PDB file of C-alpha atoms in Angstrom:
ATOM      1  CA  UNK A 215     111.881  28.350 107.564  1.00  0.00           C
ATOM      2  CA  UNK A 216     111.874  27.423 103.711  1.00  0.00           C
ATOM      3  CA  UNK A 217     111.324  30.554 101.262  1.00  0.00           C
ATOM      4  CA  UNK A 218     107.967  28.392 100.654  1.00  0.00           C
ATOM      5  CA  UNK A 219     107.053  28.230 104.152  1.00  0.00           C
ATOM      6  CA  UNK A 220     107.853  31.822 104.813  1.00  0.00           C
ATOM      7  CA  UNK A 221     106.126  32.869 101.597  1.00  0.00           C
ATOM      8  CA  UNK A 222     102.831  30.908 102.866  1.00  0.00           C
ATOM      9  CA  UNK A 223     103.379  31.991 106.314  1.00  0.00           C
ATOM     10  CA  UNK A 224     103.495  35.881 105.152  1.00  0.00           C
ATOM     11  CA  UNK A 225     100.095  35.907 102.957  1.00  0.00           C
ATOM     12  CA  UNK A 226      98.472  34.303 106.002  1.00  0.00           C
ATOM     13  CA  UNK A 227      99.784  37.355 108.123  1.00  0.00           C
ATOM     14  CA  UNK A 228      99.339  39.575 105.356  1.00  0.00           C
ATOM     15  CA  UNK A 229      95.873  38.566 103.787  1.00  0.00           C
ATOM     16  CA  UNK A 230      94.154  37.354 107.087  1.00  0.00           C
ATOM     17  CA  UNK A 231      90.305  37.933 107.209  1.00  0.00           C
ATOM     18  CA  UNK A 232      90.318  40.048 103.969  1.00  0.00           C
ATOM     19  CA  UNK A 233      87.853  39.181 101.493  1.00  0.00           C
ATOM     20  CA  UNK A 234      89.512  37.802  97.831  1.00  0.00           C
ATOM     21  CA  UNK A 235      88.396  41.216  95.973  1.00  0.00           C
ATOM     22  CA  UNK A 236      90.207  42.992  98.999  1.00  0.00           C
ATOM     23  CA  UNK A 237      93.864  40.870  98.656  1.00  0.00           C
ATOM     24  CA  UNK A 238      93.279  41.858  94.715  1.00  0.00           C
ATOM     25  CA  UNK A 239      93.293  45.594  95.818  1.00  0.00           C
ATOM     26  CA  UNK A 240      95.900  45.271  97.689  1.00  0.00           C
ATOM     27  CA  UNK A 241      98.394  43.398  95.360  1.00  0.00           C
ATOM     28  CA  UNK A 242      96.927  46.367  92.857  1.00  0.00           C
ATOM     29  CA  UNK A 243      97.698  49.191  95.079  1.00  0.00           C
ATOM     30  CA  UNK A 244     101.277  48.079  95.842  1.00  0.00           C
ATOM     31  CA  UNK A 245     101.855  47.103  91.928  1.00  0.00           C
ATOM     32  CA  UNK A 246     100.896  50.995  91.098  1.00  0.00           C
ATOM     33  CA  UNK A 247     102.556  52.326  93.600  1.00  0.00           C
ATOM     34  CA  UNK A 248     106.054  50.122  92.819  1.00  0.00           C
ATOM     35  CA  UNK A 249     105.750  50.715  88.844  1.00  0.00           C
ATOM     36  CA  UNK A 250     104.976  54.870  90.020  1.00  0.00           C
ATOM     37  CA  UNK A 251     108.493  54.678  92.218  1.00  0.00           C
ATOM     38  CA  UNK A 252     110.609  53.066  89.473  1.00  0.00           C
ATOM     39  CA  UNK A 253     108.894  55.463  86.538  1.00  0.00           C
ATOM     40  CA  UNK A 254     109.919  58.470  88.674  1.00  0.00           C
ATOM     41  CA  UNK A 255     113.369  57.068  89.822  1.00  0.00           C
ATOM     42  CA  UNK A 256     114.267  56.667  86.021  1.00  0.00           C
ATOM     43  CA  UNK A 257     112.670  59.944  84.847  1.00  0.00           C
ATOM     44  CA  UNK A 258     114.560  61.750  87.809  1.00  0.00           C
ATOM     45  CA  UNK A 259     117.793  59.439  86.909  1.00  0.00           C
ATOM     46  CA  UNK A 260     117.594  60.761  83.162  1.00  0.00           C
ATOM     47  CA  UNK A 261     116.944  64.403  83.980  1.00  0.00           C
ATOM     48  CA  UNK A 262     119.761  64.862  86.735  1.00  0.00           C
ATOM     49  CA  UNK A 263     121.607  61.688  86.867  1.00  0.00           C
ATOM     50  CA  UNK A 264     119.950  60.406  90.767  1.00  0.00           C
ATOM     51  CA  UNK A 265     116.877  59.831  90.327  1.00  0.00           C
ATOM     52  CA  UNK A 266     116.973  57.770  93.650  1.00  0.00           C
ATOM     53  CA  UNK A 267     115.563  60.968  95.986  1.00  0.00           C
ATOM     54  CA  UNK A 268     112.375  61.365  93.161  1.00  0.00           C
ATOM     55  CA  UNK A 269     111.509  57.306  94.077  1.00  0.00           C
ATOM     56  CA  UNK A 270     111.255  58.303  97.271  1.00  0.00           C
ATOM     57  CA  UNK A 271     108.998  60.939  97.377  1.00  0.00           C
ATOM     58  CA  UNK A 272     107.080  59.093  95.397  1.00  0.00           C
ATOM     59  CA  UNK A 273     107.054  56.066  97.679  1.00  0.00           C
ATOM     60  CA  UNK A 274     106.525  58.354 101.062  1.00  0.00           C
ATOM     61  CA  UNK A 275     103.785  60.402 100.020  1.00  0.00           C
ATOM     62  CA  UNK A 276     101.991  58.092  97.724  1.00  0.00           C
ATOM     63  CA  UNK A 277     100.355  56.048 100.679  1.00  0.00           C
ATOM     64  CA  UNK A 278      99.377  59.069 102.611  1.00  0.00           C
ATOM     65  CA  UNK A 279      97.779  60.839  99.679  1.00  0.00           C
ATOM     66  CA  UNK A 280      96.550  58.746  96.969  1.00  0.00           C
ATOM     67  CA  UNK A 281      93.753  56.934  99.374  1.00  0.00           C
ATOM     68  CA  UNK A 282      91.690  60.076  98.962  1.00  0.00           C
ATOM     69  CA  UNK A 283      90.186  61.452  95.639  1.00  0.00           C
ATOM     70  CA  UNK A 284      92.515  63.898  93.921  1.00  0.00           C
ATOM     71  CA  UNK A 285      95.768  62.688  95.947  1.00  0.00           C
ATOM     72  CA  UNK A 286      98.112  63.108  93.235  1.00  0.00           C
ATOM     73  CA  UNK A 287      96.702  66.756  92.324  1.00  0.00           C
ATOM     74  CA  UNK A 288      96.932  67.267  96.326  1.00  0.00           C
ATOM     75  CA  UNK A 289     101.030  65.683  96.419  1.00  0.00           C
ATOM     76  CA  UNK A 290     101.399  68.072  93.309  1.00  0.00           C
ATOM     77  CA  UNK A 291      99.985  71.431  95.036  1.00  0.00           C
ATOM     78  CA  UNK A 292     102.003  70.578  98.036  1.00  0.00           C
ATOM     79  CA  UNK A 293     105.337  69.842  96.292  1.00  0.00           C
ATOM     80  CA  UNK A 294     104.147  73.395  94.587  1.00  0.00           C
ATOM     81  CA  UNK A 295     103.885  75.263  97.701  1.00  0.00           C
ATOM     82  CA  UNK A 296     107.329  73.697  99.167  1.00  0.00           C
ATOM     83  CA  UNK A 297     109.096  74.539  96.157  1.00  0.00           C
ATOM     84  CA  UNK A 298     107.857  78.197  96.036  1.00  0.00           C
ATOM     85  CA  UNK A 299     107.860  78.816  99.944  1.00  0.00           C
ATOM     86  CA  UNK A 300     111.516  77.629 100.250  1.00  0.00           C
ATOM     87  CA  UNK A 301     112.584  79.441  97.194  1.00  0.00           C
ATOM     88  CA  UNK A 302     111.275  82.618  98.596  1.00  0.00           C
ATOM     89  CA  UNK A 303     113.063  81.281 101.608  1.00  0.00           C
ATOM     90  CA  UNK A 304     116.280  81.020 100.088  1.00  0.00           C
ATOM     91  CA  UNK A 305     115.946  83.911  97.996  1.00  0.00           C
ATOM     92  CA  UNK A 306     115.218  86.406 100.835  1.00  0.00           C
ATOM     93  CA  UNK A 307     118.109  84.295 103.277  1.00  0.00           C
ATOM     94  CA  UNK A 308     120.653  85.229 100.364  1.00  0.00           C
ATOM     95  CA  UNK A 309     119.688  89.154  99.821  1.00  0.00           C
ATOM     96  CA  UNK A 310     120.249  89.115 104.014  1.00  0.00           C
ATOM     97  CA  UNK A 311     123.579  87.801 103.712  1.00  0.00           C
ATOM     98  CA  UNK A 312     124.288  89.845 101.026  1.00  0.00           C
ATOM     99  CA  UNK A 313     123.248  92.782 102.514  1.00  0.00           C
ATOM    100  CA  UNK A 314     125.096  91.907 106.289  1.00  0.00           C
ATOM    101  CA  UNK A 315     128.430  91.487 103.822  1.00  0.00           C
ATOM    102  CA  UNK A 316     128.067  94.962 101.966  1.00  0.00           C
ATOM    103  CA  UNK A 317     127.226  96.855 105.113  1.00  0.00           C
ATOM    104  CA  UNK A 318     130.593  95.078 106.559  1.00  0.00           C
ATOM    105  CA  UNK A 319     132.959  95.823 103.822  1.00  0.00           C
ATOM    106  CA  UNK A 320     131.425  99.361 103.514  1.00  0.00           C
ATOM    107  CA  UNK A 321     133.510 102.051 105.554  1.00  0.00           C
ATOM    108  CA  UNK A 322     131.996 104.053 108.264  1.00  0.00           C
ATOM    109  CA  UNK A 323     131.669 107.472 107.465  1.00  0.00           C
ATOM    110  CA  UNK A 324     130.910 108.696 110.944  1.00  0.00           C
TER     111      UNK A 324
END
């Protein structure tokens, strides 16, 4: 197949039985969602020099969440509550190993 014929071939697959307001939401949503991606790659890129893993969270939960009213306050809270729950995570994993180290190095007095 030609890129033409594929091209054609593709919308009919893609675009099959949808009305013409419903291929223009469509080629909206995935517009948004592409320029979203590439504003958070380069933000992330400029901040800590790979912005690559930002795009992608971007580009995972985007579909999932933004369908529903409030979806990027709700991808927000959650990114929140991941950030603080594995920090606490982390936090308490390191004052364990710390704590297994001194009790190890520390001579037994009985």
């Amino acid at each position: 197949l030609g890129k033409d014929e594929w091209a054609a071939w593709f919308g009919q697959v893609a675009m099959k039985g949808t009305s013409k307001r419903h291929k223009v939401a469509k080629v909206l949503y995935s517009f948004k969602l592409t320029c979203s991606s590439l504003i958070a790659i380069v933000i992330g890129t400029l901040i800590t020099g790979s912005g690559v893993w930002a795009g992608v969270g971007v580009a995972v939960m985007g579909p999932r969440e933004s369908v529903r009213a409030g979806g990027s306050f709700n991808v927000a809270t959650m990114r929140m509550n991941g950030t603080v729950i594995g920090s606490l995570f982390g936090l308490f994993a390191a004052m364990y190993a710390i704590d297994v180290q001194v009790r190890r190095a520390a001579p037994d007095d009985g």
